[in-house]
Structure formats: structure tokens, C-alpha cells
CSV table of C-alpha atoms (C1' of nucleotides) in Angstrom, one decimal:
chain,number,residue,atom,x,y,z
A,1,UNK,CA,0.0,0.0,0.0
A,2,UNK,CA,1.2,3.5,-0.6
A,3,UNK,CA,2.2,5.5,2.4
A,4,UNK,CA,-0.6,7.9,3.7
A,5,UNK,CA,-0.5,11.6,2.5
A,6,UNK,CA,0.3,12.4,6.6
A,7,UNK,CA,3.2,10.2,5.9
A,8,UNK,CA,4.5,11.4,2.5
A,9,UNK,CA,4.6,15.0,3.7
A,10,UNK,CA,6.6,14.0,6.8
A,11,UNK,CA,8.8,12.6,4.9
A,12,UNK,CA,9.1,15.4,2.4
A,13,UNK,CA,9.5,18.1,5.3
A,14,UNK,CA,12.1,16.4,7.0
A,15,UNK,CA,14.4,15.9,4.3
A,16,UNK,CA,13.9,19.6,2.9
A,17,UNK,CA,14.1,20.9,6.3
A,18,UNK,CA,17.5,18.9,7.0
A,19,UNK,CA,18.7,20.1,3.5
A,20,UNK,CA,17.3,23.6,3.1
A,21,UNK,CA,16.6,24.1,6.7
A,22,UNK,CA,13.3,25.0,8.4
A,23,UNK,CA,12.9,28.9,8.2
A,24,UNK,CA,14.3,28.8,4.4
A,25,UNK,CA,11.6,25.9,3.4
A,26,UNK,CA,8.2,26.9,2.5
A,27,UNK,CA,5.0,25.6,2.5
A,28,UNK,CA,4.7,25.2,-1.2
A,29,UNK,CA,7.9,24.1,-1.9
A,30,UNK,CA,6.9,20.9,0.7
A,31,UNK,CA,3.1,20.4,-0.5
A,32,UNK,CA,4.5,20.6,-4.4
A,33,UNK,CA,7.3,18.1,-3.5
A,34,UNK,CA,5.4,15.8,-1.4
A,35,UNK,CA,2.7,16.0,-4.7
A,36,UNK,CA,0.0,16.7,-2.4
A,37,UNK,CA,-2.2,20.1,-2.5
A,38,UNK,CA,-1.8,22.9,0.2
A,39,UNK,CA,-4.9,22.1,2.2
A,40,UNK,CA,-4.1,18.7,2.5
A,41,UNK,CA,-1.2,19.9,4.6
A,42,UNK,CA,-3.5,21.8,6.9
A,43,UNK,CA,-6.0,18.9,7.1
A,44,UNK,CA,-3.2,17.1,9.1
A,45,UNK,CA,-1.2,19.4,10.8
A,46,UNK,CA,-2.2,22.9,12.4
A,47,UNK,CA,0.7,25.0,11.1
A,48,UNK,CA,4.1,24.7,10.0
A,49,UNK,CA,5.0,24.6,13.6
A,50,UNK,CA,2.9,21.6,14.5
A,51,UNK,CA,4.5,20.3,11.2
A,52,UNK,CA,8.2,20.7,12.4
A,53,UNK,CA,7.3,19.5,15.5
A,54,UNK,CA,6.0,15.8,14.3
A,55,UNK,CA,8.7,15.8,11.9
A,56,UNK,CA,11.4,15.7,14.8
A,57,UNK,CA,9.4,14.1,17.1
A,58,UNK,CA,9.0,11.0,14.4
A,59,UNK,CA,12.7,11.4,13.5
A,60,UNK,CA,14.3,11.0,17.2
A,61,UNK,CA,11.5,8.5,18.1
A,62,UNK,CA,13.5,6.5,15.0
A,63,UNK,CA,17.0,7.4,16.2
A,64,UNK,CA,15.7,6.1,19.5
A,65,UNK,CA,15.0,2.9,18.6
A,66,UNK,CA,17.4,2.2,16.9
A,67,UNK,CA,19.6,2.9,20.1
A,68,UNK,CA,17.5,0.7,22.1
A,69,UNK,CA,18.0,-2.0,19.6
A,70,UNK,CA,21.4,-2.0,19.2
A,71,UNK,CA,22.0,-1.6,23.3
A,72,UNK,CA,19.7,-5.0,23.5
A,73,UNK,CA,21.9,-7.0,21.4
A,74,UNK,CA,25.1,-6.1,22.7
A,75,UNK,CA,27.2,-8.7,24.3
A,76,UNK,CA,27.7,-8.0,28.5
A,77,UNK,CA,29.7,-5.2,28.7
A,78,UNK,CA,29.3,-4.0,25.5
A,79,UNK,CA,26.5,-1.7,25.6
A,80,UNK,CA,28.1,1.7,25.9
A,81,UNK,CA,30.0,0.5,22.7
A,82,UNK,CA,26.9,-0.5,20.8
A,83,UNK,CA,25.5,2.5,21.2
A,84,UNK,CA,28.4,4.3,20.0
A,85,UNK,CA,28.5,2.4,16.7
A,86,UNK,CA,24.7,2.5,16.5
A,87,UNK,CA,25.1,6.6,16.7
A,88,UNK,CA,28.1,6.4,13.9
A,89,UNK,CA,25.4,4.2,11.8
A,90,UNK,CA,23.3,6.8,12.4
A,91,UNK,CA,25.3,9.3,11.0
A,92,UNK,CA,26.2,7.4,7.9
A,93,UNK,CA,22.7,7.1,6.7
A,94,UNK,CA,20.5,10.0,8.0
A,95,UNK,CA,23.0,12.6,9.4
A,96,UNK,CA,25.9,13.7,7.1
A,97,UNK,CA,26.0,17.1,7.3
A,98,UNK,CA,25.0,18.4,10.8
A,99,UNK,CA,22.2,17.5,13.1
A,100,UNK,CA,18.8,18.6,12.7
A,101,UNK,CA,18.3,18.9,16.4
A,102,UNK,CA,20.9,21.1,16.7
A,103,UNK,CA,19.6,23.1,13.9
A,104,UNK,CA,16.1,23.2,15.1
A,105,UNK,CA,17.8,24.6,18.6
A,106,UNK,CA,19.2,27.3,17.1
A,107,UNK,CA,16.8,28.9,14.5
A,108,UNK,CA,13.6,27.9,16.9
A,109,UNK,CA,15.8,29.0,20.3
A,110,UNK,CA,13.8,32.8,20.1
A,111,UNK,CA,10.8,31.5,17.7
A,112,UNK,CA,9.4,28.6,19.6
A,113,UNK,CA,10.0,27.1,23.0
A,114,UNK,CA,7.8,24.0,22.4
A,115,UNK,CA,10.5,22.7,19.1
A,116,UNK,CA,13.7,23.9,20.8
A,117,UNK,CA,12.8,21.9,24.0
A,118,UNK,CA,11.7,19.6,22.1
A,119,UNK,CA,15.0,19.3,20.3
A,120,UNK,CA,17.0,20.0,23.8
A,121,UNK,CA,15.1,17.1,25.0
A,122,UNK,CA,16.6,14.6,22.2
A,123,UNK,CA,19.7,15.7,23.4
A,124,UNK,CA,19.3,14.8,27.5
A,125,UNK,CA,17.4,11.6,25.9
A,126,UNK,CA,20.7,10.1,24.1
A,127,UNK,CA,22.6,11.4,27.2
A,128,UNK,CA,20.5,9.5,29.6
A,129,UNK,CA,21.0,6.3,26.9
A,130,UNK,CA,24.7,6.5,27.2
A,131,UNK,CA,24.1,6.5,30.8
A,132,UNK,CA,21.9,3.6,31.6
A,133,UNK,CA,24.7,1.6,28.7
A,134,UNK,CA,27.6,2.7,30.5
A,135,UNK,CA,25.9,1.6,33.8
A,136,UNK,CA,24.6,-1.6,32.7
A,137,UNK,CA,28.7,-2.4,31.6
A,138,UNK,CA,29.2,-2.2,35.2
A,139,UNK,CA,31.6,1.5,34.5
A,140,UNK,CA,32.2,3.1,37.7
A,141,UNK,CA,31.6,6.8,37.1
A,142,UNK,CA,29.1,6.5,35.2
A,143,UNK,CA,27.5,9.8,34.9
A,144,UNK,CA,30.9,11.9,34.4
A,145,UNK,CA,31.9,9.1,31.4
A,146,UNK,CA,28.2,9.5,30.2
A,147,UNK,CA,28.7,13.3,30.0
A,148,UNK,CA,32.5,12.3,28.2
A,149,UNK,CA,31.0,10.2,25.5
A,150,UNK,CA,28.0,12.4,24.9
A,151,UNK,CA,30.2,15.2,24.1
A,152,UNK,CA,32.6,12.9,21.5
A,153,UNK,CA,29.1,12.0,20.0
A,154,UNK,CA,28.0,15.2,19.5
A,155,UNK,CA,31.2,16.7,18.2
A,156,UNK,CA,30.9,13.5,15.5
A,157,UNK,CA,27.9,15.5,14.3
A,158,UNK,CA,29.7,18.4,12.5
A,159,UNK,CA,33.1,16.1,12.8
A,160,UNK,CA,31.0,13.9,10.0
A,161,UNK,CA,29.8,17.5,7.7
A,162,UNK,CA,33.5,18.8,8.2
A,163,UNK,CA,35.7,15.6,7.8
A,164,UNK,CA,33.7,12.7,5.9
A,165,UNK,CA,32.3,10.2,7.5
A,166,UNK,CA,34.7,7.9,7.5
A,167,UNK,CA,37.5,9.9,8.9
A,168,UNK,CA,35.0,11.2,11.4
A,169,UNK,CA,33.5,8.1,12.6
A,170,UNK,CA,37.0,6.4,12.9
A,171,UNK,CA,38.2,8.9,15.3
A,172,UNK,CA,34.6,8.9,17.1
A,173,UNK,CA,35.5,5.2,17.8
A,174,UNK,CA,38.8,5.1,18.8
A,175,UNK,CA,38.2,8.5,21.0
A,176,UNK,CA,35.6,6.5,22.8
A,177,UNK,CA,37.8,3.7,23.7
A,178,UNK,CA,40.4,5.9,24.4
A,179,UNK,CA,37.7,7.3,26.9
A,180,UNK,CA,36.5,4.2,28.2
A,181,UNK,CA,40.4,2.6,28.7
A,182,UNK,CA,41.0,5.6,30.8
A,183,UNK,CA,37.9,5.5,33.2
A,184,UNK,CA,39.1,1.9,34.3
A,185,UNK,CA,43.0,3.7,35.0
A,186,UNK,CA,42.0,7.0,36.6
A,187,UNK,CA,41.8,7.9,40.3
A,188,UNK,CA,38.8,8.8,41.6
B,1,UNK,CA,34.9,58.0,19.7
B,2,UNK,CA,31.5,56.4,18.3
B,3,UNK,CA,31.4,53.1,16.6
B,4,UNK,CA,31.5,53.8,12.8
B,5,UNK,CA,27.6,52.7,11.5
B,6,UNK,CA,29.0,49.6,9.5
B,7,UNK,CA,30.8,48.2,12.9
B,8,UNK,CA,27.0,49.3,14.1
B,9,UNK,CA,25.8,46.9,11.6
B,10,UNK,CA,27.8,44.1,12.5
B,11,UNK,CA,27.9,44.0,15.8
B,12,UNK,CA,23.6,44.2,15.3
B,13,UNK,CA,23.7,41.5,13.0
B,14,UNK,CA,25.6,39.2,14.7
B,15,UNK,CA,23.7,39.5,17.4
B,16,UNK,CA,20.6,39.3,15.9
B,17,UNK,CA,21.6,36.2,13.4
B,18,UNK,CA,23.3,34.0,16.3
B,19,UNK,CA,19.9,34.4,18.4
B,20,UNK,CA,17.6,34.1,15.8
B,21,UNK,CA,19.0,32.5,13.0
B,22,UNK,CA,20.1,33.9,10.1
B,23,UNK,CA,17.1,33.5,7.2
B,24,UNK,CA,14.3,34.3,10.5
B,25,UNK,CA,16.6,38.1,10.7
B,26,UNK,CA,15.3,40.5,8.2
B,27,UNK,CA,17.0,43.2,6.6
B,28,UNK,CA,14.5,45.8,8.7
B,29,UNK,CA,15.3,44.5,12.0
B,30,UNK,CA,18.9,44.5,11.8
B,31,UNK,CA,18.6,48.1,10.7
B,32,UNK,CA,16.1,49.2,13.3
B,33,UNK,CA,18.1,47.5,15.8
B,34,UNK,CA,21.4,49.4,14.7
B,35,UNK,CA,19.8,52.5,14.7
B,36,UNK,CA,20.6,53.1,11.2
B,37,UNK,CA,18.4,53.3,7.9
B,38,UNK,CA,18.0,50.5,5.0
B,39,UNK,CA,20.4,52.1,2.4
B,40,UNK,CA,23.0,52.4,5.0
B,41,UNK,CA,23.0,48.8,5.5
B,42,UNK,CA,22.8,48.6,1.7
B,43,UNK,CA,25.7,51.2,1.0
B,44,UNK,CA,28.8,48.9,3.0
B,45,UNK,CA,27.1,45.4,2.0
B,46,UNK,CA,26.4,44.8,-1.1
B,47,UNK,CA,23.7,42.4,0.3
B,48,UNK,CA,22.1,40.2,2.9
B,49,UNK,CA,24.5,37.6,2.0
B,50,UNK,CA,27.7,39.7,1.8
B,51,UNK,CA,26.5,41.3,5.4
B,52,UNK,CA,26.3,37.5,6.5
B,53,UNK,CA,29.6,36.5,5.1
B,54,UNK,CA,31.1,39.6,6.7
B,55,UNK,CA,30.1,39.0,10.5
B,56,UNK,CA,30.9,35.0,9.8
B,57,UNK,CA,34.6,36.5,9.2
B,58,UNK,CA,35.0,38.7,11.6
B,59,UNK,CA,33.7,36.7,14.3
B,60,UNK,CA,35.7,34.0,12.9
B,61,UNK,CA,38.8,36.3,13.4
B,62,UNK,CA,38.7,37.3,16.9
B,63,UNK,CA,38.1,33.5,17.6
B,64,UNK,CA,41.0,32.6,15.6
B,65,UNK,CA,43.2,35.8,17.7
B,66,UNK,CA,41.7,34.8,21.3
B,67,UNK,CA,43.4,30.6,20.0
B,68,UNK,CA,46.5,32.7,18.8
B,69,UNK,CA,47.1,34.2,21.8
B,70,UNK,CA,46.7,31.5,24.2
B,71,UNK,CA,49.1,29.4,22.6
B,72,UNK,CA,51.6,32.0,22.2
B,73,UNK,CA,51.4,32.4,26.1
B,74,UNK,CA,51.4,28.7,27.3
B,75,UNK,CA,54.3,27.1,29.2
B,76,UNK,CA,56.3,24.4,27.0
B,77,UNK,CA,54.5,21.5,26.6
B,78,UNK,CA,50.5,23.1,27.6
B,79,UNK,CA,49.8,24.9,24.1
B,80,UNK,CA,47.5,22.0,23.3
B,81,UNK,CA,45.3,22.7,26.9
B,82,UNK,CA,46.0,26.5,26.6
B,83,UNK,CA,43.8,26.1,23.2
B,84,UNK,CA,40.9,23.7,25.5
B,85,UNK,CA,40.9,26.5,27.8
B,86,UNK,CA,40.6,29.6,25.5
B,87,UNK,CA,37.5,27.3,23.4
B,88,UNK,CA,35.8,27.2,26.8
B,89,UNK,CA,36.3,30.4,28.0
B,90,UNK,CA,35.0,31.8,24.5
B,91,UNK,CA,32.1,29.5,24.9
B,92,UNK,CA,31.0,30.8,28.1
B,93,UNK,CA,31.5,34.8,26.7
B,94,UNK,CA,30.3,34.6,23.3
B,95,UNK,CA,28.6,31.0,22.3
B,96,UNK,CA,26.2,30.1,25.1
B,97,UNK,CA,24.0,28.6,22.6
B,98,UNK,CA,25.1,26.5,19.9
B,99,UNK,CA,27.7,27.0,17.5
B,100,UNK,CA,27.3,30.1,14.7
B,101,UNK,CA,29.9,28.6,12.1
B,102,UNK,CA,27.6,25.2,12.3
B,103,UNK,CA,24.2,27.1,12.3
B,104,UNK,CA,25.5,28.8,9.0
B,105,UNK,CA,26.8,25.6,7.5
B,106,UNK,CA,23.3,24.0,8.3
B,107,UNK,CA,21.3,27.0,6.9
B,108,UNK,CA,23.3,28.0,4.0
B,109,UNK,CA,24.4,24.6,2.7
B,110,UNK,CA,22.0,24.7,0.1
B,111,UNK,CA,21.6,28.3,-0.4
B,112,UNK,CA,25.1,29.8,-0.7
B,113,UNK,CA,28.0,27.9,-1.6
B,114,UNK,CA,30.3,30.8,-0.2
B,115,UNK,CA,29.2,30.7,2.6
B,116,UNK,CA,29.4,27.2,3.3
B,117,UNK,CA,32.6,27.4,2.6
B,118,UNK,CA,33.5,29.7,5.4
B,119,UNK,CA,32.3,28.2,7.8
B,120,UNK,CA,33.2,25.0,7.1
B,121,UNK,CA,37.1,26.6,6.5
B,122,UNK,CA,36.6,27.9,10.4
B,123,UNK,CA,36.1,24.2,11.7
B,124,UNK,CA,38.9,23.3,9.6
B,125,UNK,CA,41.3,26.6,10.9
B,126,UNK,CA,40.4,25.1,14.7
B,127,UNK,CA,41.7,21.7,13.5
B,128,UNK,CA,44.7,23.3,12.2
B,129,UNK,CA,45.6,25.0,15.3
B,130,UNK,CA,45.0,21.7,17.4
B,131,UNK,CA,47.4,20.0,14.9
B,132,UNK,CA,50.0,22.4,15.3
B,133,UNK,CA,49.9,22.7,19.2
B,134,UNK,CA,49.2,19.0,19.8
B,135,UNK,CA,52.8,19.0,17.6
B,136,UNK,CA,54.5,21.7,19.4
B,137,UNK,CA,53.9,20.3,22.6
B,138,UNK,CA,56.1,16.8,21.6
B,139,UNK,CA,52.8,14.4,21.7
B,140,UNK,CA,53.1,11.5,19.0
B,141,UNK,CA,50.3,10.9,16.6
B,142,UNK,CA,49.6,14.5,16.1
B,143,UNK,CA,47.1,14.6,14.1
B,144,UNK,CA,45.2,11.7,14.9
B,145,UNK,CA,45.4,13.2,18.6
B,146,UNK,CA,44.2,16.5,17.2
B,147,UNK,CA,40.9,15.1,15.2
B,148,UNK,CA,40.0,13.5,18.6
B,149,UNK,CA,40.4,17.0,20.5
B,150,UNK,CA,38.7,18.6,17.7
B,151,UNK,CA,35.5,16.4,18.2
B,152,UNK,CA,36.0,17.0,21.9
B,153,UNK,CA,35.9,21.1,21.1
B,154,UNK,CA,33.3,20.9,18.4
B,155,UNK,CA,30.9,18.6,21.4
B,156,UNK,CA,31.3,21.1,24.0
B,157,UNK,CA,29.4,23.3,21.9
B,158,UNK,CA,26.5,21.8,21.6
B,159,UNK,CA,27.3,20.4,25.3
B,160,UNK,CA,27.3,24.2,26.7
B,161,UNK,CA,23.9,24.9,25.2
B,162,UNK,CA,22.2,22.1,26.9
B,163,UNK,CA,23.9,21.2,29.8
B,164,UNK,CA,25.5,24.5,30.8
B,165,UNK,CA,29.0,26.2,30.4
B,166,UNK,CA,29.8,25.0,33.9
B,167,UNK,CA,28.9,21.8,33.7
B,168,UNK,CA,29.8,21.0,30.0
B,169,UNK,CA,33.4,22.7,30.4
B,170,UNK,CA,34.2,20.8,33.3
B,171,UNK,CA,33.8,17.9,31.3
B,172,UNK,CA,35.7,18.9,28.5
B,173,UNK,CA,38.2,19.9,30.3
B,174,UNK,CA,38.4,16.5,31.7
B,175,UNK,CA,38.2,14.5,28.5
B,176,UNK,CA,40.6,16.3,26.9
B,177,UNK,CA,43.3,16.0,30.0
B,178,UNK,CA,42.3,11.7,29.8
B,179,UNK,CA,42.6,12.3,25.8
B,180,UNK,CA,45.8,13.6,26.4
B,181,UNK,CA,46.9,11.0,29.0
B,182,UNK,CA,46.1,8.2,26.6
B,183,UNK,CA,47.7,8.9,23.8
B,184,UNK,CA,50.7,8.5,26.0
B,185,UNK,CA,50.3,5.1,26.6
B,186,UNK,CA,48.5,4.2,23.6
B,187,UNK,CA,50.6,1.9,21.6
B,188,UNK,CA,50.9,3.0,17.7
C,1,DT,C1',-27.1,4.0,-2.6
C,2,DT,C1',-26.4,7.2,0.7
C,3,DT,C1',-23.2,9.1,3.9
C,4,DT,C1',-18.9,10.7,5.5
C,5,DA,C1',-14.2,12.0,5.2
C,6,DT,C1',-10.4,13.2,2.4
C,7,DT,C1',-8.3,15.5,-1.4
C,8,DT,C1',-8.1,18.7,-5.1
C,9,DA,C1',-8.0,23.3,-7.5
C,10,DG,C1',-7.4,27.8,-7.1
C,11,DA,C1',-8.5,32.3,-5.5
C,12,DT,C1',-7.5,35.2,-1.7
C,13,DA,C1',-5.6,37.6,2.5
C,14,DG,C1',-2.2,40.4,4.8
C,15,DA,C1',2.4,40.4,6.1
C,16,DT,C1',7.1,40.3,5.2
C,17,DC,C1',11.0,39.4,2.3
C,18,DG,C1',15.4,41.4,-0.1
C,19,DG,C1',16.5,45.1,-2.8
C,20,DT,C1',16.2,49.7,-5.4
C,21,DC,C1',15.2,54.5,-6.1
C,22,DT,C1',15.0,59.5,-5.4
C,23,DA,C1',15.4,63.6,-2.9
C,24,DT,C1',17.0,65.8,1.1
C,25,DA,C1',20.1,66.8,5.0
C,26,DC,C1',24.5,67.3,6.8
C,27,DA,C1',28.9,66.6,7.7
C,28,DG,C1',34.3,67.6,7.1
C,29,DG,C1',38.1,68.9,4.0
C,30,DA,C1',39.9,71.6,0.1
D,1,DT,C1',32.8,78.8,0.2
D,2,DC,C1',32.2,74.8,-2.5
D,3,DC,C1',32.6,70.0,-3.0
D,4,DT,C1',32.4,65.2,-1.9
D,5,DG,C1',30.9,61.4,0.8
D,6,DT,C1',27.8,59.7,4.0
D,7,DA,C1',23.3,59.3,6.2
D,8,DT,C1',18.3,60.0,6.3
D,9,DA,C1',13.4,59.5,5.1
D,10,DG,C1',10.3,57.1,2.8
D,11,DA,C1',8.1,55.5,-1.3
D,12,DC,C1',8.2,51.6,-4.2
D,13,DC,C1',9.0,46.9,-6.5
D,14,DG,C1',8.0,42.0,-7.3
D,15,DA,C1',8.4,37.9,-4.9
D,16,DT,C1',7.4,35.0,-1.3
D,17,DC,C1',5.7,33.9,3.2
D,18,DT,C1',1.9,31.4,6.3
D,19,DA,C1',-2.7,30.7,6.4
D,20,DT,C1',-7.8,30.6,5.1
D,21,DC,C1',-11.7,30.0,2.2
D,22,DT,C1',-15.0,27.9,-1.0
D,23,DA,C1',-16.6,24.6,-4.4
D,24,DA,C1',-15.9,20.5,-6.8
D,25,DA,C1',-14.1,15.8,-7.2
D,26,DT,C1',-13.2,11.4,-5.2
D,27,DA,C1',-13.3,7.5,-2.6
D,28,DA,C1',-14.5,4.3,1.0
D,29,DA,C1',-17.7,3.0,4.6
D,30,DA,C1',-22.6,2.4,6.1
DNA sequence: TTTTATTTAGATAGATCGGTCTATACAGGA
DNA sequence: TCCTGTATAGACCGATCTATCTAAATAAAA
């Protein structure tokens, strides 16, 4: 079955807005893309707000899961690293120039508290992910080395848009088990 | 003496464009805000674009001075934290919110090639100075050492916006000293 | 078949966008 | 004093912005 028109324009918006980004893409540059006709827009969604709202809130509930996948399959003790490769994956496929969240932060920061805390959220959500995975692998520490690992993850963001991904996601790896070999060695 | 109007106009218009992005900032309120009148504005930039590439630049170069002059003032060997230190404490003055050079890569990457190019050449002038202090200071690996700092540097940012400067420089701080420590030990 | 919900087409609204134009005022230096 | 460069005030342009409205077409459910 073809995907709904709700569906088509999501996905529509949230590659133009990633591309384009949001305050630069209009309505009818979306509708005509998405081949759907203005209203149809405004059947489903109350403004262009509401619109970048579901579009981030589907995109991190994605990014989410597949976190939470990839931290239930890991081996004991491997669940901080499994989420570090799931976030690199991540970046290869979706992410390769710059993180919409980020984005939607700073040109919603003064336009719209409900997207940027919506977006700031996403951010405390993978932090609290790298947490619970560095917890689980029985890391003492674990909140400090959470806060360490989010901030090589979200430098791999514009590391990705400035190096290439593979440069970018090579370093992110070895950085992180730099990281992780020196929580075992340091003094409290 | 007074500010000349076009310093006026970019101090306004960096301002305005870091808080509210740079396509939401219209040409009227970055002159009402300045004080000044459209043509002004119109007279020194030749346009909206050339106004944006001309803040992007100078910003860029007092970032690039505050790095310079750390580094020249460091004891042997600390160039490579002198640099950490001076990203942080420009963070907490001038970039409480996100990075501007990655806001302007996200916004403009379809929409102005030159500018693009700016700001992606200010992630890559950080790099460079990493490089060369991460040399200067004896370390091995150099640059390898320096693309895992960078990510570091380029994570606080977003880190700082929603964790905190205090909280999100502390722990940059310590990464990059356990970064540092590692690549010590780290066998080639 | 009738009802109900969705989509289409297209006109329309008012605001704002970046940018240009002209005429006027006002400096400071020659 | 005259001249040159800069700033002001404000009208003006066409394009685009988000959002609304109506009327007709379409389809699926009852």
C-alpha cells in the first residue's frame, strides 16, 4: 500500500528541512514536492510549527529505537560500545552534514519554546542512553563518562559535515575507547 | 569615539543572526536594531549575503586571535590545553547557545555555496591550530590526537547549550586531559 | 445507494521578504 | 565657500511567506 498523505509529507519536510533548513523551506515548496495540494497539509497538521514538531518528534523516536535496539543486542559489557556504533550508523545514513536537532535549537531557540525543548530534550534523551549503557557495563563513574562520550558524540555530528564520514566516525570510535580505557585507569 | 555605522551593523547582525538564525533576521530589524536606515546597511554590503559573510569573518577572526594568543602564552608542553581552555572560556563569553559557524553551514548549505565554505574553513582553521599545538607540545600521533580534541571542542558546543558552560566545560576539560593521557600510553 | 471523510484546485488575504530609487540633509576637508 | 561622501526618510517593486476559504471531485464505509 502507498504510504498515507500524513506520511509522505513528513517525509518530504524532514528531508527539505534537513537540506534547506526550516525557516528557508516553504509551505509550497513541501506540498509541491510531497505531490500533495496545500490544504491537504492543513488537514493534518495545524501550522508549519505543528508540522516541524511531528517531523522531529518522528525522526528522534526512529534514532531512539534504533539505540534501544542495538543496546539490547550487545554482548555484557558492550552496551556503551553499541551504542556508539549505533550513533556512527546513524550518521552514515541519515546525518551527514549536521544535526537537525541542533539546527532546530538554534533557528527555533527565540521563535518557539515547544521545538527547541523539544530538540534540547533529544539531546538529555541520548545522554541518559549512554548513561543507563555505561551503567549496565558495570563502568564506575558513570554519569561523568556518560557526559564524556555524549560530548565525543555530539562533536561526530559536524566532525561527519566537516571531515567525511569515514575519517569522522574512525576517530569517534577510537576516541571513545580511548575514553573508556581511561575511566578503568584514573583515580577517583 | 562612536562606533562607525557599519561596525553598528555588524555587531547588530551578529547578534541578531546568532539568536535568531540567520534566514528568521530580516533586513528591517537588523537596521532598526542598529539604529541606522535600510540604504545604510545597503551602502557597506552589497547584500544580505555579503552582510552574513562579513560578520561570519569577523567573528571567525577574533576567535581565531583569542586561539593565537593563548598558545603563544602557554608554558612548554601546555599549548594543546591553553587552546581547550581559550575554546571554553570563549564558549561561556560569546557562544552560550550552539555553535554560529555550524548554524551557518546547516542554513546556507544549500543556499550559498560561499558561505558554506566559510564556515566550514573555520572548523577546519580550529583543526589546524590543534594540529599544530598538539605538535608543538612533543605528543606522537599528532594529528590523529588533534581530530579526537577537535571532536571533543566541536561537542562542548553543543554540550554548553544544553547542559551548561559549567557543567559542560568541566567535562571537556576532563576528557581532553584523559585524551591527552592516553595517547601517552597508547601503543601506535 | 447514501453518507462521510479526504483530497483537489485555485483564489485570496495580509504580512514580510530582499532590494532599489530619489530627494534631502549634513557633515568635514579643500 | 564649495565640494564630496555619507546618512536619512520614505516610497516603491515584485516575490514570497503562512494561512484561510470555497466549491468541486473522489473514494471508502454504512
Amino acid at each position: 500500500m502507498p504510504a498515507s498523505k500524513r506520511d509522505q509529507l513528513l517525509a518530504t519536510a524532514e528531508r527539505l528541512f534537513y537540506d534547506q533548513g526550516f525557516h528557508a523551506t516553504g509551505i509550497d515548496r513541501i506540498v509541491t514536492a510531497a505531490g500533495v495540494v496545500r490544504m491537504t497539509l492543513y488537514n493534518h497538521f495545524a501550522s508549519k510549527e505543528a508540522l516541524v514538531m511531528a517531523v522531529l518528534k518522528a525522526r528522534h523516536e526512529r534514532f531512539m529505537a534504533s539505540l534501544d535496539t542495538a543496546a539490547a543486542a550487545a554482548s555484557p559489557g558492550q552496551a556503551t560500545l553499541a551504542l556508539v556504533e549505533a550513533h556512527g550508523h546513524w550518521l552514515e545514513q541519515y546525518s551527514q552534514h549536521g544535526c537537525i536537532m541542533a539546527q532546530a535549537m538554534g533557528e527555533y531557540a527565540e521563535h518557539s519554546a515547544e521545538i527547541h525543548a523539544l530538540a534540547t530534550a533529544a539531546k538529555t534523551d541520548l545522554l541518559a542512553r549512554l548513561e543507563t549503557a555505561v551503567a549496565r557495563d558495570g563502568l564506575d563513574h558513570h554519569t561523568r563518562l556518560a557526559r564524556r562520550l555524549f560530548l565525543m558524540l555530539e562533536g561526530s555530528n559536524t566532525a561527519v559535515a566537516v571531515l567525511g564520514a569515514e575519517v569522522a566516525l574512525a576517530d569517534t570510535r577510537a576516541a571513545a575507547d580511548a575514553l573508556l580505557s581511561a575511566a578503568w585507569s584514573e583515580t577517583p
